[in-house]
Structures are given as structure tokens and as C-alpha cells.
Short mmCIF file of C-alpha atoms in Angstrom, two decimals:
data_model
loop_
_atom_site.label_atom_id
_atom_site.label_comp_id
_atom_site.label_asym_id
_atom_site.label_seq_id
_atom_site.Cartn_x
_atom_site.Cartn_y
_atom_site.Cartn_z
CA MET A 31 -24.40 -10.57 -5.85
CA ILE A 32 -23.38 -7.15 -6.68
CA LYS A 33 -20.61 -7.05 -9.20
CA GLY A 34 -18.42 -4.60 -9.12
CA LEU A 35 -16.51 -4.16 -12.05
CA LEU A 36 -13.52 -2.03 -11.09
CA SER A 37 -12.02 1.09 -13.15
CA VAL A 38 -8.33 0.43 -13.34
CA LEU A 39 -8.20 -1.78 -16.39
CA LEU A 40 -6.04 1.23 -18.02
CA VAL A 41 -3.91 1.81 -15.16
CA LEU A 42 -2.89 -1.72 -14.77
CA VAL A 43 -2.18 -2.01 -18.25
CA ALA A 44 0.35 1.27 -17.70
CA VAL A 45 1.97 -0.71 -14.68
CA SER A 46 2.34 -3.95 -16.34
CA SER A 47 3.93 -2.60 -19.40
CA SER A 48 6.31 -0.40 -17.22
CA LEU A 49 7.22 -3.51 -15.18
CA GLY A 50 10.44 -5.60 -14.68
CA LYS A 51 10.54 -9.10 -13.55
CA PRO A 52 7.84 -9.81 -10.94
CA GLU A 53 9.05 -10.50 -7.65
CA LYS A 54 6.27 -13.14 -6.85
CA ASN A 55 8.48 -15.67 -9.24
CA ILE A 56 10.80 -16.23 -5.98
CA ALA A 57 10.96 -19.30 -4.68
CA LYS A 58 7.55 -20.36 -3.33
CA ARG A 59 9.25 -23.00 -0.73
CA GLY A 60 11.98 -22.14 1.91
CA LYS A 61 11.65 -20.00 4.92
CA ARG A 62 10.98 -16.53 3.57
CA ILE A 63 11.85 -13.15 5.07
CA PRO A 64 9.20 -11.00 5.92
CA GLN A 65 8.69 -8.26 3.55
CA THR A 66 9.74 -4.79 4.73
CA LEU A 67 7.72 -1.40 3.93
CA SER A 68 11.07 0.09 4.04
CA ARG A 69 12.48 -2.03 0.91
CA GLY A 70 16.22 -1.10 1.94
CA TRP A 71 15.24 2.94 1.78
CA GLY A 72 15.60 3.31 5.26
CA ASP A 73 14.91 1.00 7.80
CA GLN A 74 14.59 2.93 10.35
CA LEU A 75 12.02 5.21 9.19
CA ILE A 76 8.40 4.84 9.46
CA TRP A 77 7.11 4.00 6.29
CA ALA A 78 3.17 4.76 5.13
CA GLN A 79 1.83 1.59 3.48
CA THR A 80 -0.61 3.06 0.52
CA TYR A 81 -1.06 6.46 -0.88
CA GLU A 82 -4.41 6.65 1.15
CA GLU A 83 -2.38 6.24 4.33
CA GLY A 84 0.45 8.91 3.47
CA LEU A 85 -2.34 11.07 2.41
CA TYR A 86 -4.10 10.50 6.05
CA TRP A 87 -0.58 11.27 7.76
CA ALA A 88 0.39 14.07 5.59
CA ARG A 89 -3.04 15.97 6.65
CA MET A 90 -3.14 14.94 10.27
CA GLN A 91 0.74 15.80 10.83
CA ASN A 92 0.56 19.01 8.56
CA LYS A 93 4.06 17.51 6.80
CA PRO A 94 4.46 17.27 3.21
CA LEU A 95 4.39 13.48 1.80
CA MET A 96 7.31 12.38 -0.32
CA VAL A 97 6.59 9.33 -2.72
CA ILE A 98 9.37 6.87 -4.57
CA PHE A 99 8.05 5.11 -7.19
CA HIS A 100 10.97 2.36 -7.73
CA LEU A 101 11.89 -1.02 -8.97
CA GLU A 102 13.42 -3.93 -7.10
CA ASP A 103 15.57 -4.91 -10.39
CA CYS A 104 16.06 -1.22 -11.81
CA PRO A 105 19.87 -0.63 -11.34
CA HIS A 106 19.24 3.26 -11.25
CA SER A 107 16.45 2.72 -8.52
CA LEU A 108 19.27 0.40 -6.79
CA ALA A 109 21.89 2.99 -7.04
CA MET A 110 19.62 6.34 -5.78
CA LYS A 111 18.07 3.89 -3.07
CA LYS A 112 21.99 3.56 -1.66
CA SER A 113 22.58 7.03 -1.67
CA PHE A 114 19.34 7.82 0.15
CA ALA A 115 19.95 5.06 2.53
CA GLU A 116 23.29 6.23 3.52
CA ASP A 117 22.84 9.91 3.38
CA LYS A 118 22.01 10.90 7.22
CA ASP A 119 20.98 14.40 6.43
CA ILE A 120 17.77 12.80 3.95
CA GLN A 121 17.47 10.06 6.45
CA LYS A 122 16.75 12.98 9.36
CA VAL A 123 14.62 15.07 7.36
CA ALA A 124 12.78 12.46 6.21
CA ASP A 125 12.10 11.05 9.38
CA GLU A 126 11.43 14.43 11.34
CA ASP A 127 9.80 16.44 9.09
CA LEU A 128 8.44 14.52 6.06
CA ILE A 129 5.94 11.45 5.73
CA VAL A 130 7.36 9.04 3.49
CA LEU A 131 6.11 6.25 0.99
CA ASN A 132 7.49 4.08 -1.34
CA LEU A 133 5.93 2.19 -4.24
CA VAL A 134 6.96 -0.30 -6.58
CA TYR A 135 3.48 0.12 -8.34
CA GLU A 136 1.60 2.75 -9.32
CA THR A 137 -1.16 4.36 -8.05
CA THR A 138 -4.66 5.12 -9.90
CA ASP A 139 -3.94 9.02 -9.23
CA LYS A 140 -2.43 10.41 -12.26
CA HIS A 141 -1.48 13.31 -10.33
CA LEU A 142 1.40 11.27 -9.11
CA SER A 143 2.96 10.84 -12.74
CA PRO A 144 2.78 14.55 -13.86
CA ASP A 145 5.63 13.89 -16.67
CA GLY A 146 4.96 9.63 -17.21
CA GLN A 147 5.45 6.79 -15.11
CA TYR A 148 8.94 6.31 -15.13
CA VAL A 149 11.73 5.11 -12.27
CA PRO A 150 13.41 6.00 -10.01
CA ARG A 151 10.80 8.94 -9.30
CA ILE A 152 9.93 11.26 -6.40
CA ILE A 153 6.92 13.47 -5.84
CA PHE A 154 6.09 15.60 -3.17
CA VAL A 155 2.44 16.49 -2.13
CA ASP A 156 1.60 19.35 0.31
CA PRO A 157 -0.44 18.44 3.08
CA SER A 158 -3.09 20.76 1.32
CA MET A 159 -3.38 17.69 -0.93
CA THR A 160 -1.80 19.63 -3.90
CA VAL A 161 0.78 17.81 -5.77
CA ARG A 162 3.97 20.14 -5.80
CA ALA A 163 5.09 19.51 -9.49
CA ASP A 164 7.10 22.34 -8.98
CA ILE A 165 9.58 20.56 -7.29
CA THR A 166 11.88 18.87 -10.05
CA GLY A 167 15.17 17.27 -9.99
CA ARG A 168 17.61 18.07 -13.13
CA TYR A 169 16.69 16.36 -16.06
CA SER A 170 14.31 18.32 -18.50
CA ASN A 171 12.81 14.83 -20.22
CA ARG A 172 11.88 13.13 -16.78
CA MET A 173 11.56 15.90 -14.17
CA TYR A 174 11.04 14.11 -11.24
CA ALA A 175 13.97 11.74 -11.30
CA TYR A 176 17.23 11.63 -9.06
CA GLU A 177 20.64 10.23 -9.38
CA PRO A 178 22.66 9.37 -6.67
CA SER A 179 24.82 12.23 -7.77
CA ASP A 180 21.76 14.83 -7.18
CA ILE A 181 21.60 13.95 -3.68
CA LYS A 182 22.06 17.57 -2.36
CA LEU A 183 19.76 18.38 -4.57
CA LEU A 184 16.96 15.94 -3.33
CA LEU A 185 17.62 17.28 0.20
CA SER A 186 17.32 20.78 -0.97
CA ASN A 187 13.95 19.74 -2.61
CA MET A 188 12.92 18.13 0.68
CA ASP A 189 13.54 21.37 2.82
CA LYS A 190 11.53 23.21 -0.26
CA ALA A 191 8.79 20.84 0.36
CA LYS A 192 8.64 21.85 4.28
CA LYS A 193 7.98 25.22 3.00
CA LEU A 194 4.25 24.40 3.09
CA LEU A 195 2.00 26.27 0.08
CA LYS A 196 -0.36 27.49 2.57
CA THR A 197 2.16 29.59 4.38
CA GLU A 198 2.71 31.21 0.83
CA LEU A 199 -0.32 32.25 0.13
CA MET B 79 2.98 25.20 -10.85
CA ILE B 80 0.32 22.41 -11.65
CA LYS B 81 -2.05 22.52 -8.61
CA GLY B 82 -3.79 18.87 -8.49
CA LEU B 83 -6.58 18.96 -5.91
CA LEU B 84 -6.94 15.66 -4.69
CA SER B 85 -10.41 14.12 -4.62
CA VAL B 86 -10.01 11.89 -1.57
CA LEU B 87 -11.18 14.20 1.11
CA LEU B 88 -14.28 12.00 1.78
CA VAL B 89 -12.38 8.97 2.07
CA LEU B 90 -10.21 10.90 4.33
CA VAL B 91 -13.18 11.44 6.34
CA ALA B 92 -14.41 8.04 6.63
CA VAL B 93 -10.95 6.59 7.50
CA SER B 94 -10.21 9.27 10.35
CA SER B 95 -13.67 8.48 11.93
CA SER B 96 -12.90 4.84 11.70
CA LEU B 97 -9.20 4.47 13.08
CA GLY B 98 -8.02 4.19 16.43
CA LYS B 99 -4.94 5.61 17.96
CA PRO B 100 -2.16 6.25 15.02
CA GLU B 101 0.81 3.88 15.11
CA LYS B 102 2.77 6.98 14.37
CA ASN B 103 2.76 8.32 17.84
CA ILE B 104 4.45 5.56 19.08
CA ALA B 105 8.84 6.41 19.87
CA LYS B 106 9.87 8.49 17.38
CA ARG B 107 13.21 8.06 18.89
CA GLY B 108 15.69 4.70 19.70
CA LYS B 109 15.97 1.55 17.47
CA ARG B 110 12.92 0.68 15.29
CA ILE B 111 11.91 -2.58 14.09
CA PRO B 112 11.62 -2.62 10.31
CA GLN B 113 7.64 -2.62 9.74
CA THR B 114 6.29 -5.56 7.87
CA LEU B 115 3.69 -6.13 5.07
CA SER B 116 2.23 -9.34 6.68
CA ARG B 117 2.02 -7.27 10.24
CA GLY B 118 1.12 -10.78 11.92
CA TRP B 119 -0.82 -12.42 9.49
CA GLY B 120 1.55 -14.64 7.76
CA ASP B 121 4.94 -14.03 7.69
CA GLN B 122 5.59 -16.52 5.16
CA LEU B 123 3.12 -15.14 2.98
CA ILE B 124 3.93 -12.87 -0.11
CA TRP B 125 1.89 -9.80 0.72
CA ALA B 126 0.67 -7.22 -1.77
CA GLN B 127 1.54 -3.73 -0.63
CA THR B 128 -1.37 -2.08 -2.11
CA TYR B 129 -4.85 -2.53 -4.09
CA GLU B 130 -3.16 -1.75 -7.19
CA GLU B 131 -0.39 -4.14 -6.57
CA GLY B 132 -3.15 -6.79 -5.25
CA LEU B 133 -5.21 -6.44 -8.93
CA TYR B 134 -2.07 -6.67 -10.85
CA TRP B 135 -1.28 -10.37 -9.52
CA ALA B 136 -4.53 -11.82 -9.35
CA ARG B 137 -5.08 -11.25 -13.24
CA MET B 138 -1.57 -11.94 -13.68
CA GLN B 139 -1.81 -15.23 -11.69
CA ASN B 140 -5.35 -15.64 -12.43
CA LYS B 141 -5.82 -15.95 -8.63
CA PRO B 142 -8.79 -14.47 -6.61
CA LEU B 143 -7.73 -11.58 -4.30
CA MET B 144 -8.45 -11.72 -0.69
CA VAL B 145 -8.23 -8.28 1.15
CA ILE B 146 -8.30 -8.20 4.91
CA PHE B 147 -9.25 -4.84 6.56
CA HIS B 148 -8.12 -4.54 10.17
CA LEU B 149 -6.45 -2.43 12.75
CA GLU B 150 -3.73 -2.84 15.06
CA ASP B 151 -5.32 -1.90 18.10
CA CYS B 152 -9.12 -3.56 17.74
CA PRO B 153 -9.20 -6.67 19.79
CA HIS B 154 -11.50 -8.72 17.09
CA SER B 155 -8.79 -7.69 14.65
CA LEU B 156 -6.39 -9.21 16.56
CA ALA B 157 -7.90 -12.28 17.52
CA MET B 158 -8.57 -12.76 14.16
CA LYS B 159 -5.06 -12.21 13.20
CA LYS B 160 -3.83 -14.68 15.45
CA SER B 161 -6.38 -17.96 14.30
CA PHE B 162 -5.67 -16.58 10.69
CA ALA B 163 -1.87 -16.68 11.52
CA GLU B 164 -2.18 -20.10 12.86
CA ASP B 165 -4.09 -22.01 11.31
CA LYS B 166 -1.95 -24.44 8.39
CA ASP B 167 -5.18 -24.79 6.24
CA ILE B 168 -5.50 -21.21 5.91
CA GLN B 169 -1.80 -20.35 5.53
CA LYS B 170 -1.48 -22.80 2.96
CA VAL B 171 -4.47 -21.68 1.06
CA ALA B 172 -3.46 -17.97 1.20
CA ASP B 173 0.12 -19.32 0.26
CA GLU B 174 -0.81 -21.03 -2.64
CA ASP B 175 -4.38 -20.32 -4.40
CA LEU B 176 -4.60 -16.61 -3.40
CA ILE B 177 -3.11 -13.19 -3.41
CA VAL B 178 -3.30 -11.66 -0.44
CA LEU B 179 -3.43 -8.08 1.30
CA ASN B 180 -4.14 -6.83 4.63
CA LEU B 181 -4.86 -3.27 5.17
CA VAL B 182 -4.94 -0.65 7.78
CA TYR B 183 -6.15 1.89 5.88
CA GLU B 184 -9.38 2.03 3.47
CA THR B 185 -8.92 2.47 -0.13
CA THR B 186 -10.75 4.74 -2.25
CA ASP B 187 -12.65 1.85 -3.77
CA LYS B 188 -16.46 1.73 -2.50
CA HIS B 189 -16.47 -1.45 -3.92
CA LEU B 190 -14.41 -2.82 -0.85
CA SER B 191 -17.33 -1.57 1.64
CA PRO B 192 -19.97 -2.85 0.38
CA ASP B 193 -22.02 -2.66 4.02
CA GLY B 194 -19.62 -0.18 5.23
CA GLN B 195 -16.05 0.12 6.80
CA TYR B 196 -15.42 -1.67 9.71
CA VAL B 197 -12.77 -4.18 10.69
CA PRO B 198 -12.07 -7.04 10.54
CA ARG B 199 -13.40 -7.47 7.15
CA ILE B 200 -12.47 -9.64 4.37
CA ILE B 201 -13.48 -8.95 0.94
CA PHE B 202 -12.72 -11.60 -2.13
CA VAL B 203 -12.09 -9.79 -5.49
CA ASP B 204 -12.24 -12.26 -8.63
CA PRO B 205 -9.34 -12.26 -11.39
CA SER B 206 -12.01 -10.92 -13.32
CA MET B 207 -11.96 -7.46 -11.06
CA THR B 208 -15.39 -8.67 -9.53
CA VAL B 209 -15.62 -7.89 -6.05
CA ARG B 210 -17.60 -11.21 -4.24
CA ALA B 211 -20.02 -9.56 -2.64
CA ASP B 212 -21.67 -12.99 -2.56
CA ILE B 213 -18.74 -14.31 -0.05
CA THR B 214 -20.31 -13.31 3.03
CA GLY B 215 -19.11 -14.47 6.99
CA ARG B 216 -22.33 -15.52 9.58
CA TYR B 217 -23.47 -11.76 10.84
CA SER B 218 -26.14 -9.88 8.97
CA ASN B 219 -25.25 -6.67 10.09
CA ARG B 220 -21.63 -7.06 8.99
CA MET B 221 -21.39 -9.30 6.48
CA TYR B 222 -17.52 -9.51 5.52
CA ALA B 223 -16.57 -9.74 9.39
CA TYR B 224 -15.32 -12.85 10.61
CA GLU B 225 -14.49 -13.99 14.25
CA PRO B 226 -11.80 -16.90 15.28
CA SER B 227 -14.93 -19.37 15.43
CA ASP B 228 -15.86 -18.67 11.65
CA ILE B 229 -12.03 -20.08 10.81
CA LYS B 230 -13.33 -23.09 9.02
CA LEU B 231 -16.25 -20.49 7.47
CA LEU B 232 -13.49 -18.69 6.43
CA LEU B 233 -11.46 -21.70 4.67
CA SER B 234 -14.38 -22.46 2.78
CA ASN B 235 -14.97 -19.06 1.58
CA MET B 236 -11.81 -19.01 0.35
CA ASP B 237 -12.46 -22.15 -1.26
CA LYS B 238 -15.44 -21.05 -2.73
CA ALA B 239 -13.50 -18.01 -4.11
CA LYS B 240 -10.96 -20.36 -5.96
CA LYS B 241 -14.09 -21.02 -8.36
CA LEU B 242 -13.43 -18.52 -10.24
CA LEU B 243 -16.56 -16.34 -12.02
CA LYS B 244 -15.83 -17.18 -15.39
CA THR B 245 -15.81 -20.63 -15.04
CA GLU B 246 -19.37 -20.52 -13.81
CA LEU B 247 -20.58 -18.69 -16.77
#
């Protein structure tokens, strides 16, 4: 038998320390509502399931990938989600011009946490597969965090991400 | 600006060559049905979204992780999905004793494709984070493939996965 020891122990430690109450602890019995990929961030958007899928679509469609890290029981995440889902301009740009992915678990790619793992955190990735560390919010200690009052800044950052890196070269 | 070139190019090539028609090409307009994580493999099960999440739950709950690779437009995948979703014993064991994940994209972890990337393919991972390459179906050329007629073998393999490696040591 081949034993393939997986090299994500460090990440698991990081993830477990950054997580709140596990969703799995909710009632195991009774009729469940099927889980959605949107998780309330826009049921009408087409969400990538995984980072690998998001990168695939970003390259195939030559669109930037927007990765939203959040947690279901984090009040800042919930407030940002509400603003994001209700803003028609945000939803339109997300639908037409971006590949979108929302995650409640960290990935193994450290490029997605340039200044640490926290939520909510929004990272753009160019279709050239370059993390856009230059597209930031307004908080110097958590550069990729946004609050509901930053929704216009987020929209402008989404537009900024649309100016692909290769057209700048 | 930090440019973090992501190291998944090879995987993307592999994925793109193994995929059928992209789901993204379906109607961009009109009311969409929110995508589910179950994708028809059991709406009542609690599905992990990503491999990282699945591993986290496997360790936390000391349960094996079952990873199902499939494609929405593959007739073999669809036939297996139907059998899987309709089999009460399969659904019960999956719900109570396993962490479940279904993916339509390959991950970057080559341990999950011991004999290649194909669908449908079912891989078990022990909570010790060891891929159970010893738990196979009946086809020597595609060792982790199952057909609807193999559903009892799959159930017995799910039971086999429940005998955790560390208890054997």
C-alpha cells in the first residue's frame, strides 16, 4: 500500500486556529437544506467551487479571479456579505467581468494571504495567475479587508482588477 | 507589487484536457438556480467544499474522507451518481461515518490520482492523512473507478475505510 502523507499539516493548524464554531455541529438529523456555493454572496452568480477551478476559469475566460475569504459566524463577514449581495453594481461586475469564489477554509497557497489569514478578506488574481497584492482596501493592518462602508472602493478595485496585467506590460 | 506566480500550470493543463464542456457556457442571463455542493450525490449529506476543508473535518472528527471525482456531462459519472444517491445504505454510511467531498476539478495533490486522472473515481483518505491506495474497485486499469453494478463493493469499501489505519498499527 502506498502511503501518501499529505503536506498540509501546517495549514490545518492555521485554519483550525482561525475558525469559529464548526458548521458540522448543526443538527445531524431532520431534513437539511442543500448547501449552496454562493452562501448568500449572490445566488445568481456562477461560483467556482475550489481555487483550482477558479484559476482554470480565469485563464480560460481571461478574467480576473476574485477570492472572498469569510466565515459564517463572523459578524464582519456577514455585514460585508449583505452589502455585497444587495449592491446591483457589484453583482453586475462580478457576474459579467470576474470569476468568483468564496471560501470558508484557507487554501494551501500562501500567496492568498499576503498579510495573514483573516476574514473577511478579498484577493484578486490576474488571469496571468499573479496575485494582485497591489489591490487593497483602506486598512493598513489588514490590507485586504473591507467593511460595508467600503463597498464603492471594492467596486473600484473590481474595475482595477479588470485592467489585466499583461495589457500594462 | 508582489507578483506571486502560482505553481499550478501543469495541473491546469491536466485538468483542461480531462474536462468536457464547461458549465460556464450555460445561459448567462435569466434566473439561475443556486449551485449546490451535493450536485445530486445526496442533498441530505453535509458536503465539504474543498479538499482542505475535507481534510480538516476528517482530522477533527476522526472519520475517513471520501473524495468523489466526477463530471456533470460524463454518462458513467451520472449513472454512478444515480446509484449512489438512491442507495439508502450508502447514504447512511456516508452521512454518519464519513466526510464526503465531490469535485468536478482535480486538486493539486497528486496523491489523489494514484493511477491517473479519470472519472468517476473514488478515493478514500484516512484521518491520519494517508491516501488509502489499497481501497480499490474491480478494474485493474482504473483501480478507483466504480460502476452502478459495483455499489455493494463500494459500500464494503466504505466500511473498510472506517477501520482506521492507526487501529491496525
